[in-house]
Amino acid sequence: MDGLVIQLQRQLVDYSTSLYKEGFLDDQFKQLQQLQDESNPDFVVEVVCLFFEDSERLLSELSKTLSQQNVDFKKVDAHVHQLKGSSSSIGAQRVQRVCIAFRNYCEEQNNEGCLKSLQLVKHEFSLVKTKLEAMFKLEKQVLAAGGSIPMH
Amino acid sequence: MESCNCIEPQFPADELLMRYQYISDFFIALAYFSIPLELIYFVKKSAVFPYRWVLVQFGAFIVLCGATHLINLWTFTMHSRTVAVVMTAAKVLTAAVSCATALMLVHIIPDLLSVKTRELFLKNKAAELDREMGLIRTQEETGRHVRMLTHEIRSTLDRHTILRTTLIELGRTLALEECALWMPTRSGVELQLSYTLRHQNPVGFTVPIQLPVINQVFSTNRVVKISPTSPVARLRPSGKYMPGEVVAVRVPLLHLSNFQINDWPELSTKRYALMVLMLPSDSARQWHVHELELVEVVADQVAVALSHAAILEESMRARDLLMEQNDALDRARREAETAVRARNDFLAVMNHEMRTPMHAIIALSSLLQETELTPEQRLMVETILKSSNLLATLINDVLDLSRLEDGSLQLDIGRFDLHGLFKEVLNLIQPIASVKKLFLTLSLSSDLPEYAIGDEKRLMQIMLNVVGNAVKFSREGGISIVAFVAKSESLRDPRAPDFFPVPSDNHFYLRVQVKDTGSGISPQDIPKLFTKFAQSQSLTKNSCGSGLGLAICKRFVNLMDGHIWLESDGLGKGCTAIFMVKLGLCGHSNEAKLQFVSRPPANPMLTNFPGLKVLVMDDNGVSRMVTKGLLVHLGCDVTTVSSGDECLRVVSNEHKVVFMDVSVPGIDIYEVAVRIHEKFSKRRDRPLIVALTGNTDRVTKESWLRVGMDGVILKPVSVDKMRSVLSELLDHRVLLEVQ
């Protein structure tokens, strides 16, 4: 049993290290993990779930807004701003970066640029979502095996 | 019958003789009987005769003698024995009575004689009394005249009437021909004829005052007889034969200042008027003593009446003047009150109305700076920001000063690092000083406590102002700052006589001396330095402040029970600013208001803030949750809101800190901050407001601070950062650095 725990833990560590290395997550995520304690055992998961929900909603709004004839760039900017905020809060670095670029296009009122950025954001978001979900699964496995989540 | 005792007539021819004897006896008896009758009659008539008994006796004596003689009549002829007996009885009685009378007379006659002398004495007395009565009557006459004159004179307070009345009444009482009053002229060299009895408006004759006759009159307070030919007496056209006698008397003209406590007026008064009185000519009248006395008394009374009139005039004048002044003062007071009311109204309006737009300008300008701007635009925006910052400082200064003057400013007492404060001041001033190539030295005495209790911010302000001034006005050399604990001998400064420091166990007096080698101050400018808006001529060139700095310092120092003054040896010889303030000593439990330990690096920070109520405002759900988690992790009791309005609704004085995410573009944020400031007027109650922002621009940070934030935190926030932020916030109530 011990060996399984250690193995799973190593796997988890490797996986999350790769996430950091590839820029999917940044330090902020580590901070979130630090906030998790006995009084708040599922903090990270809750926050991340909220992020997923929020972002999905925002992305659908963005699609709707950008598909209109007269694009309301102010509204688009507001949404992107929100997304940027959320992603930076949990440390989804790549999403955040794309959002910044997205905002510049909004300022320029560049419809094409916005559409392109939207695609990018959607892409990045789905990537990070998958990765995070995988990581959580691994964590569950470790916990189920009787181990504890290693801290960075 | 042979031996009869009867007398035998020896000469029968003597019948004539016998007849004559007979008749004589008869008449004698008659006389003898009538005298007592007369006596009785007259005694009855006069009741006062004291010796009735004597008269009775005398009467009896005479009656008996008469009876004897009467009975004698019968003895001329033959008479019987009865007649002889009767005769004998009568004679015996007569003899007895006459002897008694003779004896009585011995007693009576001296008495009678003395009555005579008494009568003489009484007559003399009566004559004397008569004489005296005459005298008294004359005196009483005189007195009556004087009273009447005085009454007339004193019944008016008008000077001319007084004098006029005097002359008229005197003339009437004494039946004078002419009466005149000579008054001294303004120059005092001459006497001018001012009033006469007969002429209504005398032409202005003058005589020089140094005439011998005048000197003679002035030298005594008695009436003096003068010659009718002297210049003062030549009032009537000559042509009469015998001018009447003339007397003159001096009338003192008294002033208020003549009445000393120990002197009598005669000694101190200098001015006299001359009153001349002339008896009617061609009459043989002479001046009587009582008339002269009357004149003397009148002269005195006139003097008194005149002085009363003068005093009254002066007091009326003074009263009118006072009334005028009173009116003027009243007006001035009302104007001052109006001005004060106007100022208060103005300040009340300024307090809020001016700050809000200023915040808007500053906040928006700084936000504008964040955006993409052309270099020209950036320059313009920077200038706008700089100017509005200056303006905001000025407004705050002025408002501070007026709040100081109103007495509504309260010090924020707290524990602070005293040594650190000085070092901070040094750090802040050092750059400017080194630009001007001035050296800065700081010397803290060894007995200066490390920590003190007082208003750190304002003490810093005072220090910065004083040291800043020293640097501003020095072109070369350097500034030296010396700080030490004032001992009781040095507490009382002869240059500050109104300052009474009272050292006690809980407090000490910090004394700071800032010496510079600059342009110095001339002695006459020193008192003006602490007055608002006053700048001496020599300073105007270099200074760019509003002149309020030192005035504010002085107010702060006074609030701290201290004293500030400047010393200078003169222009070009540098200047030393000295101030003393009262600070509390640390280490007493009643002074420790804060629960948390202050920030010296040695002490570890608290890792937890149990139960600290905070409010988080963020419109982004995720970010809100993250921040909340962060704070909960540190033990806080977190409330979250997602909009400015909600924040204002929810915020209470229980919340110690409000975290506001300001990455939302818009003016909501600073408006919320302003409203929070307004909601909690006392600084103690107000929650600290911290802005969470993703901006790294320094200018923005300052602008947030100006808007009313107590701190700015850059996102992303780590646990450690949040922990240190909370520590510092609760310690200092302000974040000195951007975290």
Short mmCIF file of C-alpha atoms in Angstrom, two decimals, chain B residues 168-318:
data_model
loop_
_atom_site.label_atom_id
_atom_site.label_comp_id
_atom_site.label_asym_id
_atom_site.label_seq_id
_atom_site.Cartn_x
_atom_site.Cartn_y
_atom_site.Cartn_z
CA ILE B 168 -26.83 141.15 39.80
CA GLU B 169 -27.54 139.75 43.22
CA LEU B 170 -24.53 141.36 44.79
CA GLY B 171 -25.52 144.63 43.29
CA ARG B 172 -28.97 144.28 44.68
CA THR B 173 -28.02 143.13 48.13
CA LEU B 174 -25.32 145.64 48.71
CA ALA B 175 -26.89 148.39 46.66
CA LEU B 176 -23.81 148.82 44.58
CA GLU B 177 -23.27 151.33 41.88
CA GLU B 178 -21.14 149.06 39.76
CA CYS B 179 -19.86 145.56 39.94
CA ALA B 180 -17.47 144.05 37.46
CA LEU B 181 -15.66 140.83 36.78
CA TRP B 182 -12.29 140.67 35.10
CA MET B 183 -11.36 137.25 33.65
CA PRO B 184 -7.84 136.23 32.66
CA THR B 185 -7.30 135.82 28.96
CA ARG B 186 -6.19 132.55 27.42
CA SER B 187 -2.62 133.67 27.38
CA GLY B 188 -2.82 134.56 31.04
CA VAL B 189 -1.03 137.82 30.54
CA GLU B 190 -4.00 140.12 30.70
CA LEU B 191 -7.28 140.52 32.47
CA GLN B 192 -10.25 141.18 30.31
CA LEU B 193 -13.43 142.88 31.43
CA SER B 194 -15.98 140.16 30.95
CA TYR B 195 -19.08 141.09 32.88
CA THR B 196 -20.44 144.23 34.39
CA LEU B 197 -23.61 145.02 36.18
CA ARG B 198 -24.77 148.05 34.32
CA HIS B 199 -23.51 147.45 30.81
CA GLN B 200 -24.97 144.45 29.16
CA ASN B 201 -22.15 143.78 26.76
CA PRO B 202 -18.97 145.29 28.00
CA VAL B 203 -16.44 146.19 25.37
CA GLY B 204 -13.30 144.23 25.90
CA PHE B 205 -11.14 146.41 28.07
CA THR B 206 -7.99 144.67 29.09
CA VAL B 207 -5.42 145.37 31.68
CA PRO B 208 -2.11 143.65 32.09
CA ILE B 209 -2.14 141.11 34.87
CA GLN B 210 1.08 142.25 36.45
CA LEU B 211 -0.24 145.49 37.89
CA PRO B 212 0.71 145.99 41.54
CA VAL B 213 -2.86 146.54 42.62
CA ILE B 214 -3.89 143.29 40.98
CA ASN B 215 -1.02 141.42 42.56
CA GLN B 216 -2.06 142.84 45.88
CA VAL B 217 -5.59 141.58 45.46
CA PHE B 218 -4.48 138.17 44.20
CA SER B 219 -2.09 137.63 47.03
CA THR B 220 -4.74 137.37 49.69
CA ASN B 221 -8.08 135.70 49.90
CA ARG B 222 -9.60 138.68 51.72
CA VAL B 223 -11.37 141.60 50.25
CA VAL B 224 -9.00 144.44 49.55
CA LYS B 225 -9.92 148.09 49.38
CA ILE B 226 -8.50 149.64 46.29
CA SER B 227 -8.31 153.15 45.03
CA PRO B 228 -11.08 154.26 42.72
CA THR B 229 -8.52 155.57 40.31
CA SER B 230 -6.82 152.24 39.65
CA PRO B 231 -7.30 150.94 36.14
CA VAL B 232 -9.54 148.08 37.20
CA ALA B 233 -11.89 150.44 38.96
CA ARG B 234 -12.27 152.96 36.22
CA LEU B 235 -15.47 151.58 34.95
CA ARG B 236 -17.77 154.54 35.04
CA PRO B 237 -17.20 157.69 33.21
CA SER B 238 -15.64 160.08 35.63
CA GLY B 239 -17.51 163.22 36.31
CA LYS B 240 -19.00 162.45 39.60
CA TYR B 241 -17.65 164.32 42.51
CA MET B 242 -16.84 161.64 44.91
CA PRO B 243 -16.57 158.17 43.63
CA GLY B 244 -17.69 155.64 46.18
CA GLU B 245 -15.36 153.27 47.88
CA VAL B 246 -14.14 150.39 45.80
CA VAL B 247 -13.16 146.96 46.94
CA ALA B 248 -11.79 144.06 45.00
CA VAL B 249 -11.56 140.35 45.70
CA ARG B 250 -10.01 137.45 43.85
CA VAL B 251 -12.14 134.59 42.52
CA PRO B 252 -10.17 131.38 42.10
CA LEU B 253 -10.81 129.54 38.85
CA LEU B 254 -10.60 125.93 39.83
CA HIS B 255 -9.86 122.95 37.60
CA LEU B 256 -10.47 119.35 38.36
CA SER B 257 -6.78 118.75 38.57
CA ASN B 258 -6.47 121.33 41.31
CA PHE B 259 -7.94 119.07 43.90
CA GLN B 260 -5.12 117.01 45.34
CA ILE B 261 -5.67 114.79 48.30
CA ASN B 262 -3.38 116.59 50.65
CA ASP B 263 -3.32 120.04 49.16
CA TRP B 264 -5.95 122.66 49.54
CA PRO B 265 -7.01 124.44 46.39
CA GLU B 266 -5.46 127.71 47.38
CA LEU B 267 -2.05 126.26 47.09
CA SER B 268 -2.35 124.74 43.70
CA THR B 269 -4.62 126.96 41.72
CA LYS B 270 -2.97 129.57 39.61
CA ARG B 271 -5.66 131.41 37.81
CA TYR B 272 -7.81 134.05 39.35
CA ALA B 273 -10.48 136.37 38.16
CA LEU B 274 -10.96 139.79 39.72
CA MET B 275 -14.24 141.05 41.05
CA VAL B 276 -14.51 144.78 41.62
CA LEU B 277 -17.35 146.33 43.64
CA MET B 278 -18.14 149.99 43.77
CA LEU B 279 -20.34 151.73 46.27
CA PRO B 280 -22.58 154.44 44.96
CA SER B 281 -20.76 157.70 44.58
CA ASP B 282 -22.00 160.79 46.33
CA SER B 283 -23.19 158.71 49.20
CA ALA B 284 -21.42 158.68 52.50
CA ARG B 285 -21.64 154.93 52.68
CA GLN B 286 -18.68 153.00 53.79
CA TRP B 287 -17.89 149.36 53.51
CA HIS B 288 -18.96 147.59 56.61
CA VAL B 289 -17.23 144.52 57.90
CA HIS B 290 -20.20 142.30 57.41
CA GLU B 291 -20.53 143.45 53.83
CA LEU B 292 -16.91 142.60 53.18
CA GLU B 293 -17.41 139.21 54.69
CA LEU B 294 -20.39 138.72 52.45
CA VAL B 295 -18.32 139.54 49.43
CA GLU B 296 -15.61 137.07 50.44
CA VAL B 297 -18.08 134.28 50.91
CA VAL B 298 -19.74 135.03 47.60
CA ALA B 299 -16.41 135.00 45.82
CA ASP B 300 -15.69 131.53 47.17
CA GLN B 301 -19.10 130.27 46.25
CA VAL B 302 -18.71 131.55 42.75
CA ALA B 303 -15.45 129.70 42.43
CA VAL B 304 -17.10 126.45 43.47
CA ALA B 305 -20.08 127.00 41.21
CA LEU B 306 -17.82 127.65 38.26
CA SER B 307 -15.81 124.52 38.90
CA HIS B 308 -19.00 122.48 39.09
CA ALA B 309 -20.09 123.91 35.80
CA ALA B 310 -16.76 123.07 34.25
CA ILE B 311 -16.82 119.53 35.60
CA LEU B 312 -20.29 119.00 34.33
CA GLU B 313 -19.33 120.21 30.88
CA GLU B 314 -16.39 117.85 30.79
CA SER B 315 -18.37 114.89 31.98
CA MET B 316 -21.06 115.53 29.40
CA ARG B 317 -18.42 115.64 26.72
CA ALA B 318 -16.86 112.44 27.99
#
